[in-house]
């Protein structure tokens, strides 16, 4: 059994990002929390639906007409709504909470794509739809334990990984230099910042959050590689003299977060 295996993911920008896999223990804890929250949500729905159904049937019984098929319709809607709530819970949170559900957030784990980028609607939907298959006879547990990258069936089909939340990302605030702050205010006039996609920003943010834990040479090489690629992407002729590649990436990070600088 492998806990906290590390995996290096190549991004489309040819940048390798390193993550620690979540491990079966943290994933089980997250799922337990999510199922308790989901159970409460479903219980509220059941109580409301049963109350509504009883009142509706009492009302229909007072009318003249054949409403014998109504209970079957109510049951069908009830089953569909249960399925929608079950899958919708995981899809909603994993998309809008950037790969986390309430359980994953408490367990400090996150779902990402195989290239290290944030999960999208299609991946979240596939994972949620295949969750019942993974839960059946604990098939997902066996796949996680036997898979080199600790993937359940939903992860294999969706092309996702579940990783540990970086301690740098959750605990250490991201600091930027004064030089980067000054350059960030000028980038809107100097470059085409609107060419940056959210996924490009995610790679920059991931590097800046993890750089303190990297070896010096690896950090230098990765920083320069990212800076060269971003310089070309935003159509900047050259990085200002006296600025390091890290400071340039910090400026990109700051400028991208200012919506007015991208339009």
PDB file of C-alpha atoms in Angstrom:
ATOM      1  CA  UNK A   1       0.000   0.000   0.000  1.00  0.00           C
ATOM      2  CA  UNK A   2       1.456   3.366  -1.040  1.00  0.00           C
ATOM      3  CA  UNK A   3       0.784   6.620   0.792  1.00  0.00           C
ATOM      4  CA  UNK A   4       1.783  10.057  -0.468  1.00  0.00           C
ATOM      5  CA  UNK A   5       3.511   8.895  -3.638  1.00  0.00           C
ATOM      6  CA  UNK A   6       4.883  11.788  -5.606  1.00  0.00           C
ATOM      7  CA  UNK A   7       4.148  12.245  -9.274  1.00  0.00           C
ATOM      8  CA  UNK A   8       5.650  14.650 -11.812  1.00  0.00           C
ATOM      9  CA  UNK A   9       3.151  15.965 -14.354  1.00  0.00           C
ATOM     10  CA  UNK A  10       4.234  17.523 -17.685  1.00  0.00           C
ATOM     11  CA  UNK A  11       2.023  20.465 -18.668  1.00  0.00           C
ATOM     12  CA  UNK A  12       1.335  21.570 -22.277  1.00  0.00           C
ATOM     13  CA  UNK A  13       3.931  24.286 -21.677  1.00  0.00           C
ATOM     14  CA  UNK A  14       6.547  21.509 -21.194  1.00  0.00           C
ATOM     15  CA  UNK A  15       6.791  22.376 -17.505  1.00  0.00           C
ATOM     16  CA  UNK A  16       6.917  19.575 -14.947  1.00  0.00           C
ATOM     17  CA  UNK A  17       4.904  20.123 -11.767  1.00  0.00           C
ATOM     18  CA  UNK A  18       5.352  17.778  -8.820  1.00  0.00           C
ATOM     19  CA  UNK A  19       2.465  16.669  -6.627  1.00  0.00           C
ATOM     20  CA  UNK A  20       1.968  14.187  -3.798  1.00  0.00           C
ATOM     21  CA  UNK A  21      -0.840  11.700  -4.391  1.00  0.00           C
ATOM     22  CA  UNK A  22      -3.624  11.876  -1.821  1.00  0.00           C
ATOM     23  CA  UNK A  23      -3.468   8.296  -0.561  1.00  0.00           C
ATOM     24  CA  UNK A  24      -6.319   5.947   0.295  1.00  0.00           C
ATOM     25  CA  UNK A  25      -6.621   7.205   3.890  1.00  0.00           C
ATOM     26  CA  UNK A  26      -7.283  10.846   3.024  1.00  0.00           C
ATOM     27  CA  UNK A  27      -9.590   9.899   0.181  1.00  0.00           C
ATOM     28  CA  UNK A  28     -11.631   7.642   2.464  1.00  0.00           C
ATOM     29  CA  UNK A  29     -11.879  10.422   5.057  1.00  0.00           C
ATOM     30  CA  UNK A  30     -13.005  12.938   2.435  1.00  0.00           C
ATOM     31  CA  UNK A  31     -15.612  10.539   1.052  1.00  0.00           C
ATOM     32  CA  UNK A  32     -16.938   9.793   4.539  1.00  0.00           C
ATOM     33  CA  UNK A  33     -17.416  13.507   5.212  1.00  0.00           C
ATOM     34  CA  UNK A  34     -19.022  14.063   1.808  1.00  0.00           C
ATOM     35  CA  UNK A  35     -21.419  11.144   2.233  1.00  0.00           C
ATOM     36  CA  UNK A  36     -22.524  12.481   5.630  1.00  0.00           C
ATOM     37  CA  UNK A  37     -23.162  15.923   4.099  1.00  0.00           C
ATOM     38  CA  UNK A  38     -24.881  14.340   1.108  1.00  0.00           C
ATOM     39  CA  UNK A  39     -26.984  12.168   3.405  1.00  0.00           C
ATOM     40  CA  UNK A  40     -28.250  15.238   5.267  1.00  0.00           C
ATOM     41  CA  UNK A  41     -29.037  16.952   1.967  1.00  0.00           C
ATOM     42  CA  UNK A  42     -30.948  13.929   0.700  1.00  0.00           C
ATOM     43  CA  UNK A  43     -32.817  13.557   3.987  1.00  0.00           C
ATOM     44  CA  UNK A  44     -34.078  17.124   3.720  1.00  0.00           C
ATOM     45  CA  UNK A  45     -35.185  16.454   0.148  1.00  0.00           C
ATOM     46  CA  UNK A  46     -36.933  13.194   1.100  1.00  0.00           C
ATOM     47  CA  UNK A  47     -38.882  14.852   3.898  1.00  0.00           C
ATOM     48  CA  UNK A  48     -39.927  17.699   1.613  1.00  0.00           C
ATOM     49  CA  UNK A  49     -40.841  15.389  -1.271  1.00  0.00           C
ATOM     50  CA  UNK A  50     -42.888  12.987   0.866  1.00  0.00           C
ATOM     51  CA  UNK A  51     -44.769  15.900   2.404  1.00  0.00           C
ATOM     52  CA  UNK A  52     -45.426  17.364  -1.048  1.00  0.00           C
ATOM     53  CA  UNK A  53     -46.533  14.009  -2.462  1.00  0.00           C
ATOM     54  CA  UNK A  54     -48.994  13.350   0.369  1.00  0.00           C
ATOM     55  CA  UNK A  55     -50.550  16.779   0.007  1.00  0.00           C
ATOM     56  CA  UNK A  56     -50.751  16.419  -3.755  1.00  0.00           C
ATOM     57  CA  UNK A  57     -52.432  13.021  -3.572  1.00  0.00           C
ATOM     58  CA  UNK A  58     -54.915  14.269  -0.973  1.00  0.00           C
ATOM     59  CA  UNK A  59     -55.770  17.158  -3.279  1.00  0.00           C
ATOM     60  CA  UNK A  60     -56.157  14.921  -6.361  1.00  0.00           C
ATOM     61  CA  UNK A  61     -58.368  12.482  -4.467  1.00  0.00           C
ATOM     62  CA  UNK A  62     -60.854  15.300  -3.984  1.00  0.00           C
ATOM     63  CA  UNK A  63     -61.128  15.826  -7.723  1.00  0.00           C
ATOM     64  CA  UNK A  64     -63.051  13.811 -10.242  1.00  0.00           C
ATOM     65  CA  UNK A  65     -60.635  12.006 -12.495  1.00  0.00           C
ATOM     66  CA  UNK A  66     -58.305   9.060 -12.871  1.00  0.00           C
ATOM     67  CA  UNK A  67     -54.995   9.870 -11.192  1.00  0.00           C
ATOM     68  CA  UNK A  68     -53.887   6.295 -10.571  1.00  0.00           C
ATOM     69  CA  UNK A  69     -50.660   6.844 -12.518  1.00  0.00           C
ATOM     70  CA  UNK A  70     -49.619   9.829 -10.377  1.00  0.00           C
ATOM     71  CA  UNK A  71     -47.793   7.776  -7.693  1.00  0.00           C
ATOM     72  CA  UNK A  72     -45.632   6.182 -10.410  1.00  0.00           C
ATOM     73  CA  UNK A  73     -44.788   9.605 -11.814  1.00  0.00           C
ATOM     74  CA  UNK A  74     -43.949  10.898  -8.353  1.00  0.00           C
ATOM     75  CA  UNK A  75     -41.721   7.895  -7.717  1.00  0.00           C
ATOM     76  CA  UNK A  76     -39.944   8.373 -11.056  1.00  0.00           C
ATOM     77  CA  UNK A  77     -39.320  12.048 -10.383  1.00  0.00           C
ATOM     78  CA  UNK A  78     -38.153  11.169  -6.879  1.00  0.00           C
ATOM     79  CA  UNK A  79     -35.553   8.700  -8.200  1.00  0.00           C
ATOM     80  CA  UNK A  80     -34.323  11.113 -10.874  1.00  0.00           C
ATOM     81  CA  UNK A  81     -34.016  13.916  -8.334  1.00  0.00           C
ATOM     82  CA  UNK A  82     -32.021  11.659  -6.013  1.00  0.00           C
ATOM     83  CA  UNK A  83     -29.629  10.839  -8.832  1.00  0.00           C
ATOM     84  CA  UNK A  84     -29.313  14.526  -9.759  1.00  0.00           C
ATOM     85  CA  UNK A  85     -28.573  15.523  -6.167  1.00  0.00           C
ATOM     86  CA  UNK A  86     -26.020  12.720  -5.733  1.00  0.00           C
ATOM     87  CA  UNK A  87     -24.078  13.524  -8.894  1.00  0.00           C
ATOM     88  CA  UNK A  88     -24.708  17.263  -8.738  1.00  0.00           C
ATOM     89  CA  UNK A  89     -23.158  17.515  -5.270  1.00  0.00           C
ATOM     90  CA  UNK A  90     -19.775  16.280  -6.491  1.00  0.00           C
ATOM     91  CA  UNK A  91     -19.913  18.036  -9.881  1.00  0.00           C
ATOM     92  CA  UNK A  92     -20.855  21.406  -8.398  1.00  0.00           C
ATOM     93  CA  UNK A  93     -18.193  21.499  -5.712  1.00  0.00           C
ATOM     94  CA  UNK A  94     -15.372  20.019  -7.797  1.00  0.00           C
ATOM     95  CA  UNK A  95     -15.974  22.557 -10.578  1.00  0.00           C
ATOM     96  CA  UNK A  96     -16.583  25.699  -8.504  1.00  0.00           C
ATOM     97  CA  UNK A  97     -14.228  24.811  -5.644  1.00  0.00           C
ATOM     98  CA  UNK A  98     -11.374  23.969  -8.039  1.00  0.00           C
ATOM     99  CA  UNK A  99     -11.329  20.213  -7.531  1.00  0.00           C
ATOM    100  CA  UNK A 100     -12.493  20.129  -3.934  1.00  0.00           C
ATOM    101  CA  UNK A 101     -15.672  19.066  -2.158  1.00  0.00           C
ATOM    102  CA  UNK A 102     -16.319  19.895   1.519  1.00  0.00           C
ATOM    103  CA  UNK A 103     -14.796  16.531   2.423  1.00  0.00           C
ATOM    104  CA  UNK A 104     -11.742  17.030   0.220  1.00  0.00           C
ATOM    105  CA  UNK A 105     -11.216  20.523   1.603  1.00  0.00           C
ATOM    106  CA  UNK A 106     -11.229  19.228   5.186  1.00  0.00           C
ATOM    107  CA  UNK A 107      -8.945  16.342   4.215  1.00  0.00           C
ATOM    108  CA  UNK A 108      -6.675  18.787   2.322  1.00  0.00           C
ATOM    109  CA  UNK A 109      -6.792  16.963  -1.005  1.00  0.00           C
ATOM    110  CA  UNK A 110      -7.797  18.101  -4.491  1.00  0.00           C
ATOM    111  CA  UNK A 111      -8.736  16.675  -7.905  1.00  0.00           C
ATOM    112  CA  UNK A 112      -6.652  17.873 -10.851  1.00  0.00           C
ATOM    113  CA  UNK A 113      -6.259  16.878 -14.480  1.00  0.00           C
ATOM    114  CA  UNK A 114      -3.369  14.677 -15.548  1.00  0.00           C
ATOM    115  CA  UNK A 115      -1.496  17.711 -16.877  1.00  0.00           C
ATOM    116  CA  UNK A 116      -1.697  19.471 -13.504  1.00  0.00           C
ATOM    117  CA  UNK A 117      -4.407  21.919 -14.564  1.00  0.00           C
ATOM    118  CA  UNK A 118      -7.686  22.548 -12.714  1.00  0.00           C
ATOM    119  CA  UNK A 119     -10.542  20.105 -13.269  1.00  0.00           C
ATOM    120  CA  UNK A 120     -13.369  21.106 -15.630  1.00  0.00           C
ATOM    121  CA  UNK A 121     -17.063  20.251 -15.922  1.00  0.00           C
ATOM    122  CA  UNK A 122     -16.539  17.247 -18.209  1.00  0.00           C
ATOM    123  CA  UNK A 123     -14.028  15.599 -15.879  1.00  0.00           C
ATOM    124  CA  UNK A 124     -16.131  16.304 -12.774  1.00  0.00           C
ATOM    125  CA  UNK A 125     -19.239  14.877 -14.457  1.00  0.00           C
ATOM    126  CA  UNK A 126     -17.473  11.666 -15.514  1.00  0.00           C
ATOM    127  CA  UNK A 127     -16.096  11.152 -12.012  1.00  0.00           C
ATOM    128  CA  UNK A 128     -19.524  11.688 -10.455  1.00  0.00           C
ATOM    129  CA  UNK A 129     -21.354   9.426 -12.921  1.00  0.00           C
ATOM    130  CA  UNK A 130     -18.887   6.590 -12.349  1.00  0.00           C
ATOM    131  CA  UNK A 131     -18.816   6.938  -8.557  1.00  0.00           C
ATOM    132  CA  UNK A 132     -21.607   4.344  -8.056  1.00  0.00           C
ATOM    133  CA  UNK A 133     -19.527   1.883 -10.109  1.00  0.00           C
ATOM    134  CA  UNK A 134     -16.486   2.582  -7.914  1.00  0.00           C
ATOM    135  CA  UNK A 135     -18.587   2.172  -4.772  1.00  0.00           C
ATOM    136  CA  UNK A 136     -20.024  -1.174  -5.916  1.00  0.00           C
ATOM    137  CA  UNK A 137     -18.216  -3.926  -3.993  1.00  0.00           C
ATOM    138  CA  UNK A 138     -15.465  -1.365  -3.240  1.00  0.00           C
ATOM    139  CA  UNK A 139     -14.138  -1.627  -6.791  1.00  0.00           C
ATOM    140  CA  UNK A 140     -12.701   1.889  -6.529  1.00  0.00           C
ATOM    141  CA  UNK A 141     -10.619   0.903  -3.502  1.00  0.00           C
ATOM    142  CA  UNK A 142      -9.044  -2.002  -5.363  1.00  0.00           C
ATOM    143  CA  UNK A 143      -8.252   0.174  -8.366  1.00  0.00           C
ATOM    144  CA  UNK A 144      -6.683   2.849  -6.133  1.00  0.00           C
ATOM    145  CA  UNK A 145      -4.505   0.298  -4.363  1.00  0.00           C
ATOM    146  CA  UNK A 146      -3.429  -1.447  -7.566  1.00  0.00           C
ATOM    147  CA  UNK A 147      -2.983   1.629  -9.767  1.00  0.00           C
ATOM    148  CA  UNK A 148       0.443   3.231  -9.968  1.00  0.00           C
ATOM    149  CA  UNK A 149      -1.156   6.675  -9.738  1.00  0.00           C
ATOM    150  CA  UNK A 150      -3.845   5.610  -7.258  1.00  0.00           C
ATOM    151  CA  UNK A 151      -6.759   6.081  -9.653  1.00  0.00           C
ATOM    152  CA  UNK A 152     -10.276   4.766  -9.256  1.00  0.00           C
ATOM    153  CA  UNK A 153     -12.338   3.955 -12.353  1.00  0.00           C
ATOM    154  CA  UNK A 154     -13.747   7.485 -12.484  1.00  0.00           C
ATOM    155  CA  UNK A 155     -10.230   8.942 -12.475  1.00  0.00           C
ATOM    156  CA  UNK A 156      -9.075   6.611 -15.238  1.00  0.00           C
ATOM    157  CA  UNK A 157     -11.971   7.531 -17.523  1.00  0.00           C
ATOM    158  CA  UNK A 158     -11.897  11.265 -16.702  1.00  0.00           C
ATOM    159  CA  UNK A 159      -8.111  11.583 -16.846  1.00  0.00           C
ATOM    160  CA  UNK A 160      -7.773  12.991 -13.328  1.00  0.00           C
ATOM    161  CA  UNK A 161      -5.632  12.573 -10.224  1.00  0.00           C
ATOM    162  CA  UNK A 162      -6.355  13.194  -6.553  1.00  0.00           C
ATOM    163  CA  UNK A 163      -3.404  14.927  -4.891  1.00  0.00           C
ATOM    164  CA  UNK A 164      -2.430  16.359  -1.557  1.00  0.00           C
ATOM    165  CA  UNK A 165      -3.071  20.073  -1.131  1.00  0.00           C
ATOM    166  CA  UNK A 166       0.298  21.805  -1.210  1.00  0.00           C
ATOM    167  CA  UNK A 167       1.291  23.155   2.190  1.00  0.00           C
ATOM    168  CA  UNK A 168       2.778  26.168   0.418  1.00  0.00           C
ATOM    169  CA  UNK A 169      -0.551  26.823  -1.237  1.00  0.00           C
ATOM    170  CA  UNK A 170      -2.657  26.523   1.903  1.00  0.00           C
ATOM    171  CA  UNK A 171      -0.461  27.936   4.633  1.00  0.00           C
ATOM    172  CA  UNK A 172       2.293  30.129   3.208  1.00  0.00           C
ATOM    173  CA  UNK A 173       1.182  33.459   1.732  1.00  0.00           C
ATOM    174  CA  UNK A 174       2.525  34.233  -1.712  1.00  0.00           C
ATOM    175  CA  UNK A 175       5.017  37.103  -1.531  1.00  0.00           C
ATOM    176  CA  UNK A 176       6.133  39.231  -4.462  1.00  0.00           C
ATOM    177  CA  UNK A 177       8.973  41.705  -4.832  1.00  0.00           C
ATOM    178  CA  UNK A 178       8.656  45.473  -5.170  1.00  0.00           C
ATOM    179  CA  UNK A 179      10.117  45.232  -8.675  1.00  0.00           C
ATOM    180  CA  UNK A 180       7.365  42.788  -9.675  1.00  0.00           C
ATOM    181  CA  UNK A 181       4.680  45.125  -8.335  1.00  0.00           C
ATOM    182  CA  UNK A 182       6.057  48.007 -10.383  1.00  0.00           C
ATOM    183  CA  UNK A 183       6.248  45.917 -13.565  1.00  0.00           C
ATOM    184  CA  UNK A 184       2.724  44.560 -13.043  1.00  0.00           C
ATOM    185  CA  UNK A 185       1.290  48.073 -13.414  1.00  0.00           C
ATOM    186  CA  UNK A 186       3.079  48.507 -16.754  1.00  0.00           C
ATOM    187  CA  UNK A 187       2.355  45.135 -18.363  1.00  0.00           C
ATOM    188  CA  UNK A 188      -1.101  46.126 -19.614  1.00  0.00           C
ATOM    189  CA  UNK A 189       0.437  48.803 -21.869  1.00  0.00           C
ATOM    190  CA  UNK A 190       3.517  46.762 -22.815  1.00  0.00           C
ATOM    191  CA  UNK A 191       1.949  43.391 -23.634  1.00  0.00           C
ATOM    192  CA  UNK A 192      -1.120  41.427 -24.711  1.00  0.00           C
ATOM    193  CA  UNK A 193      -2.208  40.073 -21.322  1.00  0.00           C
ATOM    194  CA  UNK A 194      -5.554  38.950 -22.722  1.00  0.00           C
ATOM    195  CA  UNK A 195      -3.657  36.168 -24.527  1.00  0.00           C
ATOM    196  CA  UNK A 196      -3.186  34.468 -21.168  1.00  0.00           C
ATOM    197  CA  UNK A 197      -5.718  31.746 -20.390  1.00  0.00           C
ATOM    198  CA  UNK A 198      -6.832  30.700 -16.889  1.00  0.00           C
ATOM    199  CA  UNK A 199      -4.834  27.510 -17.337  1.00  0.00           C
ATOM    200  CA  UNK A 200      -1.660  29.517 -18.057  1.00  0.00           C
ATOM    201  CA  UNK A 201      -2.240  31.512 -14.885  1.00  0.00           C
ATOM    202  CA  UNK A 202      -2.745  28.276 -12.940  1.00  0.00           C
ATOM    203  CA  UNK A 203       0.699  27.054 -14.007  1.00  0.00           C
ATOM    204  CA  UNK A 204       2.336  30.328 -12.936  1.00  0.00           C
ATOM    205  CA  UNK A 205       0.539  30.259  -9.601  1.00  0.00           C
ATOM    206  CA  UNK A 206       1.489  26.629  -9.000  1.00  0.00           C
ATOM    207  CA  UNK A 207       5.160  27.391  -9.637  1.00  0.00           C
ATOM    208  CA  UNK A 208       5.211  30.450  -7.365  1.00  0.00           C
ATOM    209  CA  UNK A 209       3.530  28.494  -4.573  1.00  0.00           C
ATOM    210  CA  UNK A 210       5.912  25.545  -4.809  1.00  0.00           C
ATOM    211  CA  UNK A 211       9.207  27.208  -5.685  1.00  0.00           C
ATOM    212  CA  UNK A 212      10.405  27.431  -2.078  1.00  0.00           C
ATOM    213  CA  UNK A 213      10.459  23.630  -1.842  1.00  0.00           C
ATOM    214  CA  UNK A 214      12.391  23.141  -5.101  1.00  0.00           C
ATOM    215  CA  UNK A 215      16.088  22.525  -5.501  1.00  0.00           C
ATOM    216  CA  UNK A 216      17.957  25.703  -6.491  1.00  0.00           C
ATOM    217  CA  UNK A 217      18.978  24.519  -9.960  1.00  0.00           C
ATOM    218  CA  UNK A 218      15.563  23.020 -10.732  1.00  0.00           C
ATOM    219  CA  UNK A 219      13.890  26.200  -9.609  1.00  0.00           C
ATOM    220  CA  UNK A 220      16.170  28.357 -11.772  1.00  0.00           C
ATOM    221  CA  UNK A 221      15.678  26.210 -14.880  1.00  0.00           C
ATOM    222  CA  UNK A 222      11.908  26.004 -14.476  1.00  0.00           C
ATOM    223  CA  UNK A 223      11.574  29.715 -13.783  1.00  0.00           C
ATOM    224  CA  UNK A 224      13.532  30.665 -16.895  1.00  0.00           C
ATOM    225  CA  UNK A 225      11.614  28.213 -19.051  1.00  0.00           C
ATOM    226  CA  UNK A 226       8.268  29.560 -17.869  1.00  0.00           C
ATOM    227  CA  UNK A 227       9.400  33.174 -18.298  1.00  0.00           C
ATOM    228  CA  UNK A 228      10.504  32.558 -21.908  1.00  0.00           C
ATOM    229  CA  UNK A 229       7.230  30.882 -22.819  1.00  0.00           C
ATOM    230  CA  UNK A 230       5.073  33.560 -21.208  1.00  0.00           C
ATOM    231  CA  UNK A 231       7.144  36.355 -22.766  1.00  0.00           C
ATOM    232  CA  UNK A 232       6.340  34.925 -26.187  1.00  0.00           C
ATOM    233  CA  UNK A 233       2.691  34.322 -25.319  1.00  0.00           C
ATOM    234  CA  UNK A 234       2.008  37.914 -24.252  1.00  0.00           C
ATOM    235  CA  UNK A 235       4.135  39.299 -27.126  1.00  0.00           C
ATOM    236  CA  UNK A 236       6.788  40.962 -24.978  1.00  0.00           C
ATOM    237  CA  UNK A 237      10.028  41.616 -26.857  1.00  0.00           C
ATOM    238  CA  UNK A 238      12.321  41.271 -23.874  1.00  0.00           C
ATOM    239  CA  UNK A 239      12.127  41.069 -20.107  1.00  0.00           C
ATOM    240  CA  UNK A 240      13.147  44.431 -18.584  1.00  0.00           C
ATOM    241  CA  UNK A 241      16.797  44.677 -17.649  1.00  0.00           C
ATOM    242  CA  UNK A 242      17.656  43.923 -14.042  1.00  0.00           C
ATOM    243  CA  UNK A 243      14.581  41.759 -13.499  1.00  0.00           C
ATOM    244  CA  UNK A 244      14.922  38.078 -12.648  1.00  0.00           C
ATOM    245  CA  UNK A 245      12.693  35.429 -14.200  1.00  0.00           C
ATOM    246  CA  UNK A 246      11.006  34.925 -10.820  1.00  0.00           C
ATOM    247  CA  UNK A 247      10.200  38.631 -10.564  1.00  0.00           C
ATOM    248  CA  UNK A 248       8.801  38.577 -14.093  1.00  0.00           C
ATOM    249  CA  UNK A 249       6.512  35.643 -13.193  1.00  0.00           C
ATOM    250  CA  UNK A 250       5.431  37.472 -10.051  1.00  0.00           C
ATOM    251  CA  UNK A 251       4.498  40.486 -12.171  1.00  0.00           C
ATOM    252  CA  UNK A 252       2.484  38.265 -14.529  1.00  0.00           C
ATOM    253  CA  UNK A 253       0.722  36.780 -11.507  1.00  0.00           C
ATOM    254  CA  UNK A 254      -0.221  40.217 -10.163  1.00  0.00           C
ATOM    255  CA  UNK A 255      -1.207  41.719 -13.514  1.00  0.00           C
ATOM    256  CA  UNK A 256      -3.451  38.811 -14.486  1.00  0.00           C
ATOM    257  CA  UNK A 257      -5.456  39.162 -11.270  1.00  0.00           C
ATOM    258  CA  UNK A 258      -6.320  42.761 -12.181  1.00  0.00           C
ATOM    259  CA  UNK A 259      -9.240  42.469 -14.652  1.00  0.00           C
ATOM    260  CA  UNK A 260      -8.747  46.006 -15.978  1.00  0.00           C
ATOM    261  CA  UNK A 261      -5.234  45.139 -17.110  1.00  0.00           C
ATOM    262  CA  UNK A 262      -6.498  42.467 -19.512  1.00  0.00           C
ATOM    263  CA  UNK A 263      -8.893  44.623 -21.545  1.00  0.00           C
TER     264      UNK A 263
END
